[in-house]
Coordinates of N, CA and C in Angstrom, one line a residue:
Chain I
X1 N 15.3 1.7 -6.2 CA 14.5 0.6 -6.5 C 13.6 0.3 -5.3
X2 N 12.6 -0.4 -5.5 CA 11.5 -0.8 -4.3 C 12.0 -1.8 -3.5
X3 N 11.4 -1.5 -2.4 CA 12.1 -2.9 -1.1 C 11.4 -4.0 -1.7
X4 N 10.6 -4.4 -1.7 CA 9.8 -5.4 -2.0 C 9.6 -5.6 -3.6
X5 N 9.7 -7.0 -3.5 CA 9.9 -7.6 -5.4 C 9.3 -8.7 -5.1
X6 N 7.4 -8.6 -5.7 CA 7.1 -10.1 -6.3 C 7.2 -10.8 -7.3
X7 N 6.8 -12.2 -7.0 CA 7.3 -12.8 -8.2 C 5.6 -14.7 -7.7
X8 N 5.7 -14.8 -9.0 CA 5.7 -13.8 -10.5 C 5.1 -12.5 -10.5
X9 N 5.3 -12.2 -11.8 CA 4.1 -10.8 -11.8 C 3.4 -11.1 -12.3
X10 N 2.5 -11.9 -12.8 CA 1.7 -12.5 -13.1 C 1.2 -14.1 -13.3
X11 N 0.1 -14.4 -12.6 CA -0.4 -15.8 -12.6 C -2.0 -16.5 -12.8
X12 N -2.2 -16.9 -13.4 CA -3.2 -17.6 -14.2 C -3.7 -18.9 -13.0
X13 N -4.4 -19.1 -12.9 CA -4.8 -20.9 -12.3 C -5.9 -21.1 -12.6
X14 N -6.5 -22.2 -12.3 CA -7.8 -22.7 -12.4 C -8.8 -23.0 -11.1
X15 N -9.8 -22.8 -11.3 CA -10.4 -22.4 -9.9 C -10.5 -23.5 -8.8
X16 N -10.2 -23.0 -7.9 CA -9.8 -24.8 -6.5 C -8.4 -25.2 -6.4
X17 N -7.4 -24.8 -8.2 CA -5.8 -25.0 -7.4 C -5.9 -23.7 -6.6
X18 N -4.3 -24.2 -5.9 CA -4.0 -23.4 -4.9 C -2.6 -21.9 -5.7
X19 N -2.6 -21.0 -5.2 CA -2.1 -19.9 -5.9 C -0.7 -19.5 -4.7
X20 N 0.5 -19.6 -5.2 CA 1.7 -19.2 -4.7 C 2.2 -18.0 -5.3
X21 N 2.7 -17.1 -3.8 CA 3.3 -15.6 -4.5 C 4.4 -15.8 -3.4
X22 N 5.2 -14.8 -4.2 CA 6.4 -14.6 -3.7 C 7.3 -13.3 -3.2
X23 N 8.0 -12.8 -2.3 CA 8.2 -11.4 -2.5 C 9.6 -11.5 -1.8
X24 N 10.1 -11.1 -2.2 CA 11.8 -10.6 -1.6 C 11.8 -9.6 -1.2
X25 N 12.8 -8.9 -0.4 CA 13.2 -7.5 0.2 C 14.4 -7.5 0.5
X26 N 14.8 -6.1 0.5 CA 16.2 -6.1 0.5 C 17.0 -5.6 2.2
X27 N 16.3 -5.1 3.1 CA 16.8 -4.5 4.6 C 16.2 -5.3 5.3
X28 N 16.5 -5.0 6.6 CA 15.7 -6.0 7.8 C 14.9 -4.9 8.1
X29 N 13.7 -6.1 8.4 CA 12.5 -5.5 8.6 C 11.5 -6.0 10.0
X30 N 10.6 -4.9 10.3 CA 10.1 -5.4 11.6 C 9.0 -5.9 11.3
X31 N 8.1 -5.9 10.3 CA 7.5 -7.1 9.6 C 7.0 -7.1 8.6
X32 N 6.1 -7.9 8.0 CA 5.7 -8.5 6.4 C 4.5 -8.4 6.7
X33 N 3.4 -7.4 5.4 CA 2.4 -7.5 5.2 C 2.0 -7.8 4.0
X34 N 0.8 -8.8 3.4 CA 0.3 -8.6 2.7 C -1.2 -8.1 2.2
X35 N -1.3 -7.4 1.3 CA -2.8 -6.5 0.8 C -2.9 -7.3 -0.4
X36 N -4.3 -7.1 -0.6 CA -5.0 -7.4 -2.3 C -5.6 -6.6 -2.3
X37 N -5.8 -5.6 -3.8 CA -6.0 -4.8 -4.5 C -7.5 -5.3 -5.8
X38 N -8.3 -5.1 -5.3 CA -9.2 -5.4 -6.8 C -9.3 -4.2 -7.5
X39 N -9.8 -4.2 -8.8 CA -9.1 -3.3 -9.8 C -10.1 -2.0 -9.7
X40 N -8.9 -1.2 -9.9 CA -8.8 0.2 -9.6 C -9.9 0.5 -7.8
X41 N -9.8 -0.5 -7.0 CA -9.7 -0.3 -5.8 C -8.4 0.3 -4.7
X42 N -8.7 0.6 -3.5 CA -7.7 0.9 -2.9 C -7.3 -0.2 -1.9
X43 N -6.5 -0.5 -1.3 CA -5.9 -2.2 -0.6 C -6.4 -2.6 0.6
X44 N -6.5 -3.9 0.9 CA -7.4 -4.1 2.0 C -6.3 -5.2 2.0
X45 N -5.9 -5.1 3.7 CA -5.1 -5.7 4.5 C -5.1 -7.3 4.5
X46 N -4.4 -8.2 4.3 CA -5.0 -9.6 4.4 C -4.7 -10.1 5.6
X47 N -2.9 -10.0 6.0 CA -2.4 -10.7 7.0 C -0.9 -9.9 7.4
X48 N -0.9 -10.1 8.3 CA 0.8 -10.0 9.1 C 1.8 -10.4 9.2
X49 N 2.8 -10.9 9.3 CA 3.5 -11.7 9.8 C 5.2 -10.5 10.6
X50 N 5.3 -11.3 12.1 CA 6.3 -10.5 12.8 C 8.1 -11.1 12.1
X51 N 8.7 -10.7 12.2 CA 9.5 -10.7 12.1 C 10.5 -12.2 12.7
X52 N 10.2 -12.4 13.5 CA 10.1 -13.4 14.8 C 9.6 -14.5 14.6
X53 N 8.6 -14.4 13.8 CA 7.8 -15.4 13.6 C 8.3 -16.3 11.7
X54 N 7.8 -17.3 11.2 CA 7.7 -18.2 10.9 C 6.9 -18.5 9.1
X55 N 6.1 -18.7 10.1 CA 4.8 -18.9 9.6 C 3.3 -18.6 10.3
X56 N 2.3 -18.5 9.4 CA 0.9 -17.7 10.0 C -0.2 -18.2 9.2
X57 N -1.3 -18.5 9.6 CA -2.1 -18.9 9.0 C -3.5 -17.8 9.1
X58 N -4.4 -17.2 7.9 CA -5.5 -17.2 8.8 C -6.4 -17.7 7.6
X59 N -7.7 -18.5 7.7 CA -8.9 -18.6 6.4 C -7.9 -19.6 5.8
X60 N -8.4 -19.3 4.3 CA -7.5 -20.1 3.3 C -5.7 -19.1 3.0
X61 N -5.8 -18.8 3.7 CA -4.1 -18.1 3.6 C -3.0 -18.2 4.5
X62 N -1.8 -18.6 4.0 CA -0.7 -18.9 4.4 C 0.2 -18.2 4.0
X63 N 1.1 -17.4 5.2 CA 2.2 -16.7 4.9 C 3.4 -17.6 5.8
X64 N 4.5 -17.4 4.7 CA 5.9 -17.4 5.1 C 6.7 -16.7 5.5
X65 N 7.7 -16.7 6.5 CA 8.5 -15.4 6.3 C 10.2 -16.4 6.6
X66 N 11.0 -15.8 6.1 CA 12.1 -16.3 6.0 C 13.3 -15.3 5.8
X67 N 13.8 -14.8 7.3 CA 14.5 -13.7 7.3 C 15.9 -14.1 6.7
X68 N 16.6 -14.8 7.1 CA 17.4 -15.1 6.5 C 17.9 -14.9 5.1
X69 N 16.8 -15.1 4.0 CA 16.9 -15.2 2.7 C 16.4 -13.9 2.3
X70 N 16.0 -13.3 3.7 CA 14.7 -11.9 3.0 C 13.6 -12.1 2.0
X71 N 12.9 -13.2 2.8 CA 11.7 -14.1 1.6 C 10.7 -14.5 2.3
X72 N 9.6 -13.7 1.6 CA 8.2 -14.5 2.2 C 7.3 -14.6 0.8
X73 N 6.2 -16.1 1.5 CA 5.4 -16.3 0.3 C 4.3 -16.1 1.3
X74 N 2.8 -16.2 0.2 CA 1.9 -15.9 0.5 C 1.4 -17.4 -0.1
X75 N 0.4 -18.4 0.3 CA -0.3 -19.1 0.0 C -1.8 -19.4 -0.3
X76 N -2.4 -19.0 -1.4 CA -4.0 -19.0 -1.8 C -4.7 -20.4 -1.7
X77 N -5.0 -21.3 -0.7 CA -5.7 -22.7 -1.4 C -6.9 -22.3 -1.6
X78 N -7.4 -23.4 -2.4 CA -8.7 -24.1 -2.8 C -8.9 -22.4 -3.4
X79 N -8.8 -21.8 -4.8 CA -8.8 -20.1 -5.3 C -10.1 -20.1 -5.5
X80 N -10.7 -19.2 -5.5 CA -12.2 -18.8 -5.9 C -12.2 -17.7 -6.9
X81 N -12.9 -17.5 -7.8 CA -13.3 -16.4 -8.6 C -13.2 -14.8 -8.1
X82 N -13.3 -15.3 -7.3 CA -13.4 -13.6 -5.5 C -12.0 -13.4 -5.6
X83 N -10.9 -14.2 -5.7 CA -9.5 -14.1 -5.4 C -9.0 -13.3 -6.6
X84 N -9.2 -13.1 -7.6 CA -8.8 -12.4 -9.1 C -8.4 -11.1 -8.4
X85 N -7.5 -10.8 -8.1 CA -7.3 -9.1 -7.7 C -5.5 -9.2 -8.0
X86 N -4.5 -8.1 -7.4 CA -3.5 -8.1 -7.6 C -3.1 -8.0 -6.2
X87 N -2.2 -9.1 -5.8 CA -1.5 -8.7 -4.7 C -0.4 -8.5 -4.0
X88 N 0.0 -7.4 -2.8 CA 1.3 -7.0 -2.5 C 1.9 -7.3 -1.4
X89 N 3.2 -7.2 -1.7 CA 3.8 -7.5 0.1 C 4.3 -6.1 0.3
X90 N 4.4 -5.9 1.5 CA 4.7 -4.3 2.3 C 5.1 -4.8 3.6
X91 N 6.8 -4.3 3.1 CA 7.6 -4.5 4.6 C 7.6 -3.3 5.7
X92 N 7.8 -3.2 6.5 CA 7.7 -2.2 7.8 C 8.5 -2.2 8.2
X93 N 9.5 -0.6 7.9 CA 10.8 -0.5 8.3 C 10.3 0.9 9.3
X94 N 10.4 0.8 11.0 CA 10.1 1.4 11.8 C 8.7 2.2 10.6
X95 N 8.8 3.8 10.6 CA 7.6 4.1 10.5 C 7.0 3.8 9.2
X96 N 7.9 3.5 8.3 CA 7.7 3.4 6.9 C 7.0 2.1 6.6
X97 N 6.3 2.3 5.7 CA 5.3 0.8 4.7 C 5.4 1.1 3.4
X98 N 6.9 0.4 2.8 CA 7.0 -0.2 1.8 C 6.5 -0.8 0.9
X99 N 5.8 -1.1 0.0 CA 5.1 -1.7 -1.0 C 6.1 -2.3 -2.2
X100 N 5.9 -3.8 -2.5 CA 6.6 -4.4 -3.9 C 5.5 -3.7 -4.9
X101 N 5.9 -4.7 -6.1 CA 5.3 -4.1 -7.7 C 4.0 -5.1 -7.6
X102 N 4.0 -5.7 -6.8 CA 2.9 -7.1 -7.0 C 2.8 -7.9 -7.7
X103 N 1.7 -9.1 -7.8 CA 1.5 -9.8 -8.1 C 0.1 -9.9 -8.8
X104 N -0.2 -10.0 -10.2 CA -1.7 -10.2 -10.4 C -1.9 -11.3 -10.9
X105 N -2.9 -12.1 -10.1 CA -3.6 -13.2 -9.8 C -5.2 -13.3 -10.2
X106 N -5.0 -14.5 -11.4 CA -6.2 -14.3 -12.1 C -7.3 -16.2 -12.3
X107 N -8.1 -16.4 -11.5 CA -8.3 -17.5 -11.4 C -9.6 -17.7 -12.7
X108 N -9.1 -18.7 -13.2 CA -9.8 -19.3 -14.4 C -11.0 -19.9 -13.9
X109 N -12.3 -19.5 -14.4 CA -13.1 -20.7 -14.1 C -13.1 -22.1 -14.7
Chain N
X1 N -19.2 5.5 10.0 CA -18.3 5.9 10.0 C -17.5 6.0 8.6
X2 N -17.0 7.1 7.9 CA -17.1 7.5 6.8 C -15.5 6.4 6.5
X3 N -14.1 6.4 7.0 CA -13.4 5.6 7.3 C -12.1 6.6 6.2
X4 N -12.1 6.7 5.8 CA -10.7 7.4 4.6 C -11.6 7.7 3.6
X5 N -11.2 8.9 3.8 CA -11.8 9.8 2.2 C -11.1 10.4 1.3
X6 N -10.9 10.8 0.7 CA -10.3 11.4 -0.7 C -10.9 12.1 -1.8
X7 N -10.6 13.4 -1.6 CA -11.0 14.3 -2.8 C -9.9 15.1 -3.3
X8 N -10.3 15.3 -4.5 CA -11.3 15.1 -5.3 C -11.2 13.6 -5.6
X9 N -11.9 12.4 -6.5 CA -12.0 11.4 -7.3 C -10.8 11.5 -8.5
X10 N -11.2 12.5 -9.4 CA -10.6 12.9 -10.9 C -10.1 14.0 -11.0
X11 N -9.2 14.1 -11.6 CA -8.8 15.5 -11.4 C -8.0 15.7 -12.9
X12 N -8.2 16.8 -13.9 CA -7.0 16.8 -14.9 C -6.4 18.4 -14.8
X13 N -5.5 18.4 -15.1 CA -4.5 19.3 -14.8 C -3.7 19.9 -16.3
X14 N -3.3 20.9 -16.6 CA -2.5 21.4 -17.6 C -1.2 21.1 -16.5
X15 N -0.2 20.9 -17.2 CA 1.4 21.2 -17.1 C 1.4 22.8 -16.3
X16 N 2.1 22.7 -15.1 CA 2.6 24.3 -14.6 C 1.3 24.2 -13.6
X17 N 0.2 23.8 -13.3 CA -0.4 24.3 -12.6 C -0.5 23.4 -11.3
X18 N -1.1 23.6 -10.1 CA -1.2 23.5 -8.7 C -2.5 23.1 -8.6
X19 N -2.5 22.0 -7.4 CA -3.5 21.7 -6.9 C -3.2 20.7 -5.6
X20 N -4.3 20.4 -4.9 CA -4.2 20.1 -3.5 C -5.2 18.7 -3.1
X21 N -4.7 17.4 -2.8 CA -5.5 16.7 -2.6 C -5.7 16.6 -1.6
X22 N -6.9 16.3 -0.8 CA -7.3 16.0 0.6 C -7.6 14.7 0.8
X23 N -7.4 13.8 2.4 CA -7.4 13.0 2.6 C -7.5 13.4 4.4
X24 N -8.5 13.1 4.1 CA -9.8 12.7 5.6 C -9.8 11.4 6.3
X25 N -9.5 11.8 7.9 CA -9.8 10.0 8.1 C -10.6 10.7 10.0
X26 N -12.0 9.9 9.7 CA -12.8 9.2 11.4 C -12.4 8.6 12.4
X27 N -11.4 8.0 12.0 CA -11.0 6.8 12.9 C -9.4 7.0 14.3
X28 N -9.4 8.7 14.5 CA -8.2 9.2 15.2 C -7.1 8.2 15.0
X29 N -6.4 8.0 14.0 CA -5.0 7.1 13.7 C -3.8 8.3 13.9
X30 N -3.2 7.8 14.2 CA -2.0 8.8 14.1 C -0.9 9.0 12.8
X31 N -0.9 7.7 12.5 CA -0.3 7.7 11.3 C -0.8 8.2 10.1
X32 N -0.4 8.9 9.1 CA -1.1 8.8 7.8 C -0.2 9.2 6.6
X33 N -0.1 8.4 5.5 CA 0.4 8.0 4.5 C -0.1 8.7 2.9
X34 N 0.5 9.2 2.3 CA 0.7 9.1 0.9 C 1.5 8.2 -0.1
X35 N 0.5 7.9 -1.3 CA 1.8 6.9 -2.0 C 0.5 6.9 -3.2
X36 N 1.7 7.1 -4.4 CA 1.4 6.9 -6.0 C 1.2 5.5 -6.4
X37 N 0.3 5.1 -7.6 CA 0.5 3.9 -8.0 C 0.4 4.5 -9.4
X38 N 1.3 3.6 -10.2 CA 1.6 3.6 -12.1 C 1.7 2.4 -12.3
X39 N 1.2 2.0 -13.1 CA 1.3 0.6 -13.7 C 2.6 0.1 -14.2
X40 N 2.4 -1.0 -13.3 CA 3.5 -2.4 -13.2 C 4.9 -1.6 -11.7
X41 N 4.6 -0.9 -11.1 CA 5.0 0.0 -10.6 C 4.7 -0.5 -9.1
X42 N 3.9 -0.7 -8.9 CA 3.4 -1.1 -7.1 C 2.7 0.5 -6.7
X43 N 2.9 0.6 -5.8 CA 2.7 1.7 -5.0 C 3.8 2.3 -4.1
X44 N 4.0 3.4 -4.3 CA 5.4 3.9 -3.9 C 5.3 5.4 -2.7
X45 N 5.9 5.1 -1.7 CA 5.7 6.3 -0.3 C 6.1 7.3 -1.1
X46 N 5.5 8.4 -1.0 CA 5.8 10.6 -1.4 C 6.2 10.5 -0.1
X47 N 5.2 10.7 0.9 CA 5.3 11.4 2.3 C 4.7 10.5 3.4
X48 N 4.4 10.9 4.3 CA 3.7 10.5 5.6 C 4.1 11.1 6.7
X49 N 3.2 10.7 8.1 CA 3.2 11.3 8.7 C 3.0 10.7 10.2
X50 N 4.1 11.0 11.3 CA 3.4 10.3 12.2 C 2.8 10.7 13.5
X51 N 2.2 12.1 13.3 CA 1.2 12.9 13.7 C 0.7 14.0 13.9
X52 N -0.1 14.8 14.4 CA -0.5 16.0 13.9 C 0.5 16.8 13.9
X53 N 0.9 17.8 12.8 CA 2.0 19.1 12.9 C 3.1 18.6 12.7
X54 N 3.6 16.9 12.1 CA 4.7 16.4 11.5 C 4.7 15.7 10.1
X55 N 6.0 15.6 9.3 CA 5.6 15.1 8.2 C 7.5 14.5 7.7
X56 N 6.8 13.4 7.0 CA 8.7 13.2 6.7 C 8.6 12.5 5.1
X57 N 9.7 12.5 4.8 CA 9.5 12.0 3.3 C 9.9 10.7 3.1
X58 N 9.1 10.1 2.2 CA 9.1 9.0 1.8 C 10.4 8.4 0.7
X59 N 9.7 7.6 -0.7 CA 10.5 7.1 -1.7 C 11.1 8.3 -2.8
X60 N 9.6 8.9 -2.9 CA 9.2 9.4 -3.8 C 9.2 10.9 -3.7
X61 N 9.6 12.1 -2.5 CA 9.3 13.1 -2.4 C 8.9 13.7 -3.3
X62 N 10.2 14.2 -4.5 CA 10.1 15.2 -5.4 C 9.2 15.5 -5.8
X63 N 8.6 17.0 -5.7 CA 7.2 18.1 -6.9 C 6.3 17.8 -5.8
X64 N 6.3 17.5 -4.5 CA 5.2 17.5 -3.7 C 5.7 17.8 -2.3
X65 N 4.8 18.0 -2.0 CA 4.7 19.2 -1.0 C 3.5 18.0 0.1
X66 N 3.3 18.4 1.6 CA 2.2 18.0 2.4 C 2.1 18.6 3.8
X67 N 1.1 19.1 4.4 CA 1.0 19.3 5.4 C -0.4 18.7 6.3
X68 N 0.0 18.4 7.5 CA -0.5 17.8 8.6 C -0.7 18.4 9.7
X69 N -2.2 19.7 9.5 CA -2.1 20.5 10.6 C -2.9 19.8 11.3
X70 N -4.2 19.8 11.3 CA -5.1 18.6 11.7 C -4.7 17.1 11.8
X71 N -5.4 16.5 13.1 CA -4.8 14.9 12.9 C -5.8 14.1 11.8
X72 N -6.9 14.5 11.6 CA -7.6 13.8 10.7 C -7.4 14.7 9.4
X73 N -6.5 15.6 9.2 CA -6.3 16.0 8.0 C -4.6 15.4 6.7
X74 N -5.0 15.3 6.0 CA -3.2 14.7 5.2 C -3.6 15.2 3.8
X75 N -2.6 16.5 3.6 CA -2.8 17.0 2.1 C -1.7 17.1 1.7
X76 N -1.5 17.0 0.1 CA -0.8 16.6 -0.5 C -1.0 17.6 -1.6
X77 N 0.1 18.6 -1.7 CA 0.0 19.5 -2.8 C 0.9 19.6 -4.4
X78 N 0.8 19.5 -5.1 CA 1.6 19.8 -6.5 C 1.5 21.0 -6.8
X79 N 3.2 21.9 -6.8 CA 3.2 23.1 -6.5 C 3.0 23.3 -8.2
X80 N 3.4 22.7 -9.0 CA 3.9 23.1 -10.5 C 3.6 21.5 -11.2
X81 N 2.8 21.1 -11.4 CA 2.2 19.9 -12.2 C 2.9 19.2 -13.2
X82 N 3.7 18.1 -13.3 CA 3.8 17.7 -14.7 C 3.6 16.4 -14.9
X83 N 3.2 16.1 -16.3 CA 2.9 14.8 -16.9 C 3.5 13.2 -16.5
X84 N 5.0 13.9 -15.6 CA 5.4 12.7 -14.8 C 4.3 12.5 -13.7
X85 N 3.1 13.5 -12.7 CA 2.8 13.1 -12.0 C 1.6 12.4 -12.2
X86 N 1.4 12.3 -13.4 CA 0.2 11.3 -14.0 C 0.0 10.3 -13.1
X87 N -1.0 10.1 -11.9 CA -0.8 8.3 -11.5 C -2.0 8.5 -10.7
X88 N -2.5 7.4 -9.9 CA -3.3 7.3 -8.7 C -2.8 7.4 -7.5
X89 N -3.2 8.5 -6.7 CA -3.0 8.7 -5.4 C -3.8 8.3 -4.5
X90 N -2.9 7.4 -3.4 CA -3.6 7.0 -2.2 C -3.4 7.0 -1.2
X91 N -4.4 7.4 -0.2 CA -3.7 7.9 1.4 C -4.2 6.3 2.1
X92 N -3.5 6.2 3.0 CA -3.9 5.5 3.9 C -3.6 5.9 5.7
X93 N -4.2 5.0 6.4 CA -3.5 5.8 7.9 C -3.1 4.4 8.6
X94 N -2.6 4.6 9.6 CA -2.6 3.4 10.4 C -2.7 4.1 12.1
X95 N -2.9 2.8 12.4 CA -3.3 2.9 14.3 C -2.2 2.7 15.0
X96 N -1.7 3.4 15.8 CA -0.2 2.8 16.6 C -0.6 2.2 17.8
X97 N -1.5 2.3 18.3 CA -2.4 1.6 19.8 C -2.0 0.2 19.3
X98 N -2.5 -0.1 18.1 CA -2.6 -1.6 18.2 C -2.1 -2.4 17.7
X99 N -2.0 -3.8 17.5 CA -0.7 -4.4 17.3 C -0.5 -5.0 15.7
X100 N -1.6 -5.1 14.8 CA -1.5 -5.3 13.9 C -1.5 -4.2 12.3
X101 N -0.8 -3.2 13.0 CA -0.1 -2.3 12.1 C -0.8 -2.0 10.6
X102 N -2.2 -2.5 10.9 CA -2.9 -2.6 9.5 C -3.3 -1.1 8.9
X103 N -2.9 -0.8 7.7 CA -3.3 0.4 6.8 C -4.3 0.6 6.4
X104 N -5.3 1.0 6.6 CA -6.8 1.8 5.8 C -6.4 2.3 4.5
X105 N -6.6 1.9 3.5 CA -6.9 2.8 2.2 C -7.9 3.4 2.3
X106 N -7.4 4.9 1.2 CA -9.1 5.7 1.0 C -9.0 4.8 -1.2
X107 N -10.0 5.5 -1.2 CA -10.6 4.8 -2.9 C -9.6 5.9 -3.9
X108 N -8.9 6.5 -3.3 CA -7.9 7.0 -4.6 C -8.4 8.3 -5.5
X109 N -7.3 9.1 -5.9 CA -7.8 10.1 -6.6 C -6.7 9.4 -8.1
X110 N -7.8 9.9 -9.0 CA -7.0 9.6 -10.3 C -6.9 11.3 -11.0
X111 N -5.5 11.1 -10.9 CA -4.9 12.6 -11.7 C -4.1 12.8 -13.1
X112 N -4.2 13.1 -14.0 CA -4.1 13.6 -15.4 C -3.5 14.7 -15.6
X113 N -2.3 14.6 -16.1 CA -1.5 15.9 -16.4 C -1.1 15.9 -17.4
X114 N -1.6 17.1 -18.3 CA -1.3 17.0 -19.8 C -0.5 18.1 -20.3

């Protein structure tokens, strides 16, 4: 099975709420990435987060990481029509980059 | 700068037969990655590599084959094709110099095996 499990796998919102994803894993890892995917595109990198660390902010995005639980979220505010893509978390186990099943995220006008 | 490339685009295939995808990258990274996507599936490691003249296996090895003679070269071969390997293939590379471990995608080959 895959290291990485988002949740939901699917989400709907309306344009300006804010969009929460979620992803679990199952090893320790040296860190958490998340990508978004627009359709039938290939992934473009959003954000990082170390291991070490917390929490991260960059733009309108917020990531969590929470080793303990093996749980990080990713936070969308204020969504835009631009944000409709699907997206993943990919943990980093030394050389490897793991990918979950993702998340597709679909903002309503 | 051309950045990750990928050929062919499309590709369809009969069951039993062989073929070879290429994945190009400008940007001298040392790393470089293969990985399938299927729907509802994510994207899942075959192989990678973490530099020229090495290669190790990923999630997904089985029915594929890759070699890494060149550092901007990452091919990915299907010795005997089948309809399980139906999916989108995507390379990516990454930079080890630097500190945010970020992956380049190329735009993907879509393959068809019938």
């Amino acid at each position: 099975s895959q290291q990485g499990e988002e949740d939901p796998q699917a989400l709907s919102i309306q344009e300006g709420e804010n969009a929460t994803m979620n992803c679990s894993y199952k090893t320790s890892i040296n860190n958490l990435q998340w990508y978004r995917q627009n359709s039938g595109r290939g992934l473009v990198h959003l954000i990082l987060i170390r291991s070490n660390e917390r929490e991260k902010h960059s733009g309108r995005l917020r990531v969590t990481l929470d080793t303990s639980k093996k749980s990080s979220s990713l936070l969308i505010t204020a969504s835009r029509a631009a944000d409709t893509a699907s997206y993943f978390c990919a943990t980093m186990i030394w050389d490897k980059i793991i990918f979950g099943k993702g998340t597709r995220l679909h903002i309503l006008p | 700068n051309a950045g990750v490339t990928q050929t062919p685009k499309f590709r369809v295939l009969k069951t039993g037969q062989s073929m070879t995808l290429l994945c190009a990258q400008d940007m001298n990274h040392e790393y470089m990655y293969w990985y399938r996507q299927d729907p509802g599936m994510g994207l899942r490691l075959i192989h990678y590599s973490v530099g020229e003249g090495t290669t190790a296996k990923g999630e997904v090895p089985d029915g594929y084959n890759v070699s890494r003679l060149k550092k901007q070269n990452f091919l990915l071969g299907l010795e005997s094709a089948a309809p399980s390997q139906t999916s989108v293939y995507f390379c990516a590379t990454k930079d080890v110099t630097g500190t945010t471990h970020e992956q380049y995608f190329g735009p993907g080959t879509r393959l068809t095996v019938t």
